[in-house]
Each structure stands twice: as structure tokens, then as C-alpha cells.
């Protein structure tokens, strides 16, 4: 073994930490770029909005603009993955076959300093994430970073297992495409673009090769070396690190596969995710359309929807922050999912109070639940008709609100707020937090585990996809379908049919 001092590793890690802080400031102009491919968005919406950062801990790393920070963090992660992925592959190629004969005792100045450089990045990124994130995303990243810092830190101090660290850094080759895919999305590059499609395919291929194939090889060699890696360290590697990383990789692969290849996209030329046929004509004007949609992901509520706060003031849903008290005197604890950019399909239900002249229009997806006044039960918004009555708030009391018009429209962004009770008042209408499942009480019970999770780690407003815990529930539903449970599932799920009076 070459005589390598621990001090050299500490100095390299420190310089790496400073290097990424400098990069953070140098790339600031890149975070303000917006790709104007979407002509539907006006100039103001093309500009990045100043969104309050929801982090628990405020430090010098905290960026007041949450969206700008996400871009900045992804760019820095991309640079680290690009640099260390190349260095890791170069090392395993150049020092072959010696490095592959003994991953425990292999060490050179080059491989040792490469690992120290990566350790400095993970120290930087840990502080950056803690200073700018909260909720389940923070917990997931902290689990990964805690394991990584433990692995790299102890190996650098002991100057052992450097070969294993170089194998781990080869995985960063896949991280290059993971971060590149994320950057394309953040900068609104169309997913139909050739470069985006190539990135998605390459991402899956490199994921299978490096995060699965290479990790299988690494797992086998770790168990083969056993206590040679360290009397206690091999327990950490074999029984904590390896199983946890396997779980993380499987969940991540499912998310990627579903989002990029399995998830159905809106394709009709009208721009709506629904197909409508006129079935009632009066004086040459269509008075009612029967529509159907194959969209499974609920858009829930539009960003312009108004929430009545505990003090009686109104606030647009897009501006709501975690912890805001609505007028049922309970906090909004999280958002099941939300997306600020893009136009999405909603039903505009115009409601008229039967006890006064008060009226309101709620913008809700057809498969979201709102409460019927006469039965007291929650029903899909798409199953209400003109003349039906919903639970409506008038003078702080629940009164009948008659539906006088239903229009199919498109609005900017979607939001799905979550409250402890599972209900919320949107645009004066009593609505459920839930969609897709017809039984509000059942949905509330199933979401109990997720609400407990939110109480434990905190909520988030910035996740466009539904949380991994809920995705697992959807996977269980799919398994039930595969085993012939379609009839049972269909009795609870939205069938995609609804009727509207007009189309915007």
C-alpha cells in the first residue's frame, strides 16, 4: 500500500466543499433561463416566480426562491456526477486488474483523492438540502446521504475499501442521465424532443447496467470479503447499506419507468384529456356534452382556486403555504401533489346559493370528490349535473348550493391539498382531499398511514408526482386487477364519464 496521509484527504475534501460553493454562485445565471417552447404561457409565466422556500432550517445556503434552488442543486449534482463518473470509470480501467483483485486494500493517490473530492461534495450537498428542503423529500435524501457519508468518511479515515468506493462512483455515470433528465423537465424542454427521448432511454439502460448490474456484482464481493472490510464495517455494508440502497434503487427505477414510459399522456388535438360528444341541441346550440376521459392522475384543483383562511381572508391555492389554517380551523399539512406550470383540464361548476345571491365557481377535476348536500355523501365532480345541490358555505353555514352551469375548461397548474380531517373548503364548496376512489371514508382510512408519515417528517408542496407511498398503493391495485379483481376495483374507481354544458 502506498503511504498516503489522512491530512491529504481532509484537504482535498475541504477544497471540494469550497469548489462546489463557488460553482453555486457561478451557475446563478443559468438558473434564470426559461425555455419558451410553450406558446400558451404568457411572458410573466415564463419568468421564474419568487416562491417562498419551505425549509425548516435557515442558513447561509438557504435560497429564498425554491424553484431557483431546485435548478441550482440539480446543476451542481450533474457536475459532480459527470466528474466523478468519469474518474471512477477511469480508475477501474487504469488500475485493472489490481483494483478488482482486492477492493479492500487497493489505494493510490488518485483513487484516494477522488473519493475525498466526492466526500466534500456530499458534505456540501447535505447542508444545501437541509437548508432548502423539508418533508418526505428531505428524509429520503438524508437517508441516502447519511449512508454515503458514513461509507466514504470511514473509508477515507481508515484508508481502506477505496476500491469499493470507486465502484460506487461508477454508478454516477447513470446519475448524469438522471440529473440531465430532471434538468430538461425543469427548463421545460419538450419531452417529445429527440434529445429528451434519447436521455430517457439511455437513463434506463445505464440504470440497469450500473445501479442493478454493477450493484449485484458489488453486493456479492462485499459478502465474499466479509470481515476483511472491517470487523464492524462489514456489518454496516452487508446488513444496512446494501439492503437500503437496493430498496432505494428499486423504488427509483419504478418511478422512472412509470413516469417516462408507462404513464399515459394527453394526446388529443383539442388540448383536453377528454373526448366530448354533443347530445342535446337547442336552436342550433349544443346545450349538453357527454364526455369521457382516460386520464387516471387527478388534477384536483386549479391554482386560482380560493381558500378561506381562519381569519376570514381569501388566498389562492397556488399561494398557500404548509401550515396555513383554513376556515375549518385546521392546517393544510401537505400537498399530495402539485404542479405550477402547464395547462390542465378542469370542470368549472358554477354554484348559486339557494338562500342568498351568493355564487361561486369551483375548478375541480372530474374524478375529484365533492360533497352532495341532499345525501351528505361525497361524489365525483363529474357525476354532478345542472340542478344538483352541493354543500356550499354561505355566511359561515353549510347551505344548499345549486349547480347552474358546468363548463369544461383549462387552467394553469394543479394542486391537491391535504388536511387532517380529509375535507377542505374550496371556492366556498365543501370538498374532499381525495380523488379517483368513490368512497371518501375508505380513502381517508387508507390515507391514514400517509398522514402519519406527514406528521413524522413534515409535508411538501413541490412534488409533481404522487408520493412513493401512494404509488405503492396504486401498484397493489394493479396487482388486484391482474388477479381478476377488476369488478371490485371498478366499483370504487371513477369510470371517466361526465357531462358538461359548454366547453371553453
mmCIF file with all atom_site columns, C-alpha atoms in Angstrom, residues 187-264:
data_model
loop_
_atom_site.group_PDB
_atom_site.id
_atom_site.type_symbol
_atom_site.label_atom_id
_atom_site.label_alt_id
_atom_site.label_comp_id
_atom_site.label_asym_id
_atom_site.label_entity_id
_atom_site.label_seq_id
_atom_site.pdbx_PDB_ins_code
_atom_site.Cartn_x
_atom_site.Cartn_y
_atom_site.Cartn_z
_atom_site.occupancy
_atom_site.B_iso_or_equiv
_atom_site.pdbx_formal_charge
_atom_site.auth_seq_id
_atom_site.auth_comp_id
_atom_site.auth_asym_id
_atom_site.auth_atom_id
_atom_site.pdbx_PDB_model_num
ATOM 1  C CA . UNK A 1 187 ? -36.214 24.029  -18.101 1.00 0.00 ? 187 UNK A CA 1
ATOM 2  C CA . UNK A 1 188 ? -39.432 22.977  -19.879 1.00 0.00 ? 188 UNK A CA 1
ATOM 3  C CA . UNK A 1 189 ? -37.710 21.207  -22.780 1.00 0.00 ? 189 UNK A CA 1
ATOM 4  C CA . UNK A 1 190 ? -40.478 19.221  -24.565 1.00 0.00 ? 190 UNK A CA 1
ATOM 5  C CA . UNK A 1 191 ? -40.384 15.520  -23.773 1.00 0.00 ? 191 UNK A CA 1
ATOM 6  C CA . UNK A 1 192 ? -41.078 14.897  -27.491 1.00 0.00 ? 192 UNK A CA 1
ATOM 7  C CA . UNK A 1 193 ? -37.639 16.325  -28.344 1.00 0.00 ? 193 UNK A CA 1
ATOM 8  C CA . UNK A 1 194 ? -35.150 13.774  -29.666 1.00 0.00 ? 194 UNK A CA 1
ATOM 9  C CA . UNK A 1 195 ? -32.535 14.701  -27.066 1.00 0.00 ? 195 UNK A CA 1
ATOM 10 C CA . UNK A 1 196 ? -35.036 14.186  -24.231 1.00 0.00 ? 196 UNK A CA 1
ATOM 11 C CA . UNK A 1 197 ? -36.197 10.820  -25.553 1.00 0.00 ? 197 UNK A CA 1
ATOM 12 C CA . UNK A 1 198 ? -32.614 9.639   -26.031 1.00 0.00 ? 198 UNK A CA 1
ATOM 13 C CA . UNK A 1 199 ? -31.823 10.733  -22.484 1.00 0.00 ? 199 UNK A CA 1
ATOM 14 C CA . UNK A 1 200 ? -34.800 8.802   -21.076 1.00 0.00 ? 200 UNK A CA 1
ATOM 15 C CA . UNK A 1 201 ? -33.806 5.616   -22.919 1.00 0.00 ? 201 UNK A CA 1
ATOM 16 C CA . UNK A 1 202 ? -30.122 5.980   -22.014 1.00 0.00 ? 202 UNK A CA 1
ATOM 17 C CA . UNK A 1 203 ? -31.122 6.625   -18.413 1.00 0.00 ? 203 UNK A CA 1
ATOM 18 C CA . UNK A 1 204 ? -32.976 3.303   -18.208 1.00 0.00 ? 204 UNK A CA 1
ATOM 19 C CA . UNK A 1 205 ? -30.145 1.397   -19.936 1.00 0.00 ? 205 UNK A CA 1
ATOM 20 C CA . UNK A 1 206 ? -27.422 2.830   -17.677 1.00 0.00 ? 206 UNK A CA 1
ATOM 21 C CA . UNK A 1 207 ? -29.682 2.298   -14.654 1.00 0.00 ? 207 UNK A CA 1
ATOM 22 C CA . UNK A 1 208 ? -29.917 -1.412  -15.440 1.00 0.00 ? 208 UNK A CA 1
ATOM 23 C CA . UNK A 1 209 ? -26.176 -1.694  -16.104 1.00 0.00 ? 209 UNK A CA 1
ATOM 24 C CA . UNK A 1 210 ? -24.798 0.324   -13.192 1.00 0.00 ? 210 UNK A CA 1
ATOM 25 C CA . UNK A 1 211 ? -27.439 0.544   -10.453 1.00 0.00 ? 211 UNK A CA 1
ATOM 26 C CA . UNK A 1 212 ? -28.577 -3.055  -10.860 1.00 0.00 ? 212 UNK A CA 1
ATOM 27 C CA . UNK A 1 213 ? -25.846 -4.973  -12.703 1.00 0.00 ? 213 UNK A CA 1
ATOM 28 C CA . UNK A 1 214 ? -22.829 -3.362  -11.028 1.00 0.00 ? 214 UNK A CA 1
ATOM 29 C CA . UNK A 1 215 ? -24.574 -3.350  -7.663  1.00 0.00 ? 215 UNK A CA 1
ATOM 30 C CA . UNK A 1 216 ? -25.258 -7.088  -7.903  1.00 0.00 ? 216 UNK A CA 1
ATOM 31 C CA . UNK A 1 217 ? -21.538 -7.606  -8.507  1.00 0.00 ? 217 UNK A CA 1
ATOM 32 C CA . UNK A 1 218 ? -20.655 -5.262  -5.635  1.00 0.00 ? 218 UNK A CA 1
ATOM 33 C CA . UNK A 1 219 ? -23.076 -6.972  -3.249  1.00 0.00 ? 219 UNK A CA 1
ATOM 34 C CA . UNK A 1 220 ? -21.551 -10.368 -3.993  1.00 0.00 ? 220 UNK A CA 1
ATOM 35 C CA . UNK A 1 221 ? -17.983 -9.146  -3.447  1.00 0.00 ? 221 UNK A CA 1
ATOM 36 C CA . UNK A 1 222 ? -18.929 -7.399  -0.182  1.00 0.00 ? 222 UNK A CA 1
ATOM 37 C CA . UNK A 1 223 ? -20.306 -10.636 1.260   1.00 0.00 ? 223 UNK A CA 1
ATOM 38 C CA . UNK A 1 224 ? -17.302 -12.512 -0.141  1.00 0.00 ? 224 UNK A CA 1
ATOM 39 C CA . UNK A 1 225 ? -14.794 -10.224 1.570   1.00 0.00 ? 225 UNK A CA 1
ATOM 40 C CA . UNK A 1 226 ? -16.734 -10.274 4.835   1.00 0.00 ? 226 UNK A CA 1
ATOM 41 C CA . UNK A 1 227 ? -14.675 -9.152  7.821   1.00 0.00 ? 227 UNK A CA 1
ATOM 42 C CA . UNK A 1 228 ? -11.737 -8.197  5.594   1.00 0.00 ? 228 UNK A CA 1
ATOM 43 C CA . UNK A 1 229 ? -13.643 -4.921  5.036   1.00 0.00 ? 229 UNK A CA 1
ATOM 44 C CA . UNK A 1 230 ? -13.532 -4.291  8.804   1.00 0.00 ? 230 UNK A CA 1
ATOM 45 C CA . UNK A 1 231 ? -14.729 -6.099  11.899  1.00 0.00 ? 231 UNK A CA 1
ATOM 46 C CA . UNK A 1 232 ? -17.814 -3.898  12.249  1.00 0.00 ? 232 UNK A CA 1
ATOM 47 C CA . UNK A 1 233 ? -17.723 -2.143  8.915   1.00 0.00 ? 233 UNK A CA 1
ATOM 48 C CA . UNK A 1 234 ? -18.741 -5.270  7.003   1.00 0.00 ? 234 UNK A CA 1
ATOM 49 C CA . UNK A 1 235 ? -21.921 -5.412  9.122   1.00 0.00 ? 235 UNK A CA 1
ATOM 50 C CA . UNK A 1 236 ? -22.735 -1.851  8.072   1.00 0.00 ? 236 UNK A CA 1
ATOM 51 C CA . UNK A 1 237 ? -22.007 -2.684  4.437   1.00 0.00 ? 237 UNK A CA 1
ATOM 52 C CA . UNK A 1 238 ? -23.787 -6.018  4.215   1.00 0.00 ? 238 UNK A CA 1
ATOM 53 C CA . UNK A 1 239 ? -26.760 -5.554  6.505   1.00 0.00 ? 239 UNK A CA 1
ATOM 54 C CA . UNK A 1 240 ? -27.531 -1.818  6.392   1.00 0.00 ? 240 UNK A CA 1
ATOM 55 C CA . UNK A 1 241 ? -26.054 -0.144  3.308   1.00 0.00 ? 241 UNK A CA 1
ATOM 56 C CA . UNK A 1 242 ? -26.667 -2.846  0.692   1.00 0.00 ? 242 UNK A CA 1
ATOM 57 C CA . UNK A 1 243 ? -30.353 -3.607  1.595   1.00 0.00 ? 243 UNK A CA 1
ATOM 58 C CA . UNK A 1 244 ? -31.193 0.109   1.883   1.00 0.00 ? 244 UNK A CA 1
ATOM 59 C CA . UNK A 1 245 ? -29.608 1.007   -1.460  1.00 0.00 ? 245 UNK A CA 1
ATOM 60 C CA . UNK A 1 246 ? -31.415 -1.907  -3.095  1.00 0.00 ? 246 UNK A CA 1
ATOM 61 C CA . UNK A 1 247 ? -34.746 -0.558  -1.823  1.00 0.00 ? 247 UNK A CA 1
ATOM 62 C CA . UNK A 1 248 ? -33.886 2.972   -2.985  1.00 0.00 ? 248 UNK A CA 1
ATOM 63 C CA . UNK A 1 249 ? -32.876 1.728   -6.441  1.00 0.00 ? 249 UNK A CA 1
ATOM 64 C CA . UNK A 1 250 ? -35.998 -0.396  -6.919  1.00 0.00 ? 250 UNK A CA 1
ATOM 65 C CA . UNK A 1 251 ? -38.321 2.457   -5.894  1.00 0.00 ? 251 UNK A CA 1
ATOM 66 C CA . UNK A 1 252 ? -36.415 4.923   -8.100  1.00 0.00 ? 252 UNK A CA 1
ATOM 67 C CA . UNK A 1 253 ? -36.488 2.561   -11.085 1.00 0.00 ? 253 UNK A CA 1
ATOM 68 C CA . UNK A 1 254 ? -40.237 2.108   -10.732 1.00 0.00 ? 254 UNK A CA 1
ATOM 69 C CA . UNK A 1 255 ? -40.737 5.890   -10.641 1.00 0.00 ? 255 UNK A CA 1
ATOM 70 C CA . UNK A 1 256 ? -38.634 6.389   -13.761 1.00 0.00 ? 256 UNK A CA 1
ATOM 71 C CA . UNK A 1 257 ? -40.240 3.550   -15.694 1.00 0.00 ? 257 UNK A CA 1
ATOM 72 C CA . UNK A 1 258 ? -43.740 4.707   -14.788 1.00 0.00 ? 258 UNK A CA 1
ATOM 73 C CA . UNK A 1 259 ? -43.171 8.418   -15.446 1.00 0.00 ? 259 UNK A CA 1
ATOM 74 C CA . UNK A 1 260 ? -41.210 8.086   -18.697 1.00 0.00 ? 260 UNK A CA 1
ATOM 75 C CA . UNK A 1 261 ? -42.748 5.043   -20.361 1.00 0.00 ? 261 UNK A CA 1
ATOM 76 C CA . UNK A 1 262 ? -45.858 3.651   -18.640 1.00 0.00 ? 262 UNK A CA 1
ATOM 77 C CA . UNK A 1 263 ? -47.775 6.785   -17.724 1.00 0.00 ? 263 UNK A CA 1
ATOM 78 C CA . UNK A 1 264 ? -50.419 7.688   -20.296 1.00 0.00 ? 264 UNK A CA 1
#
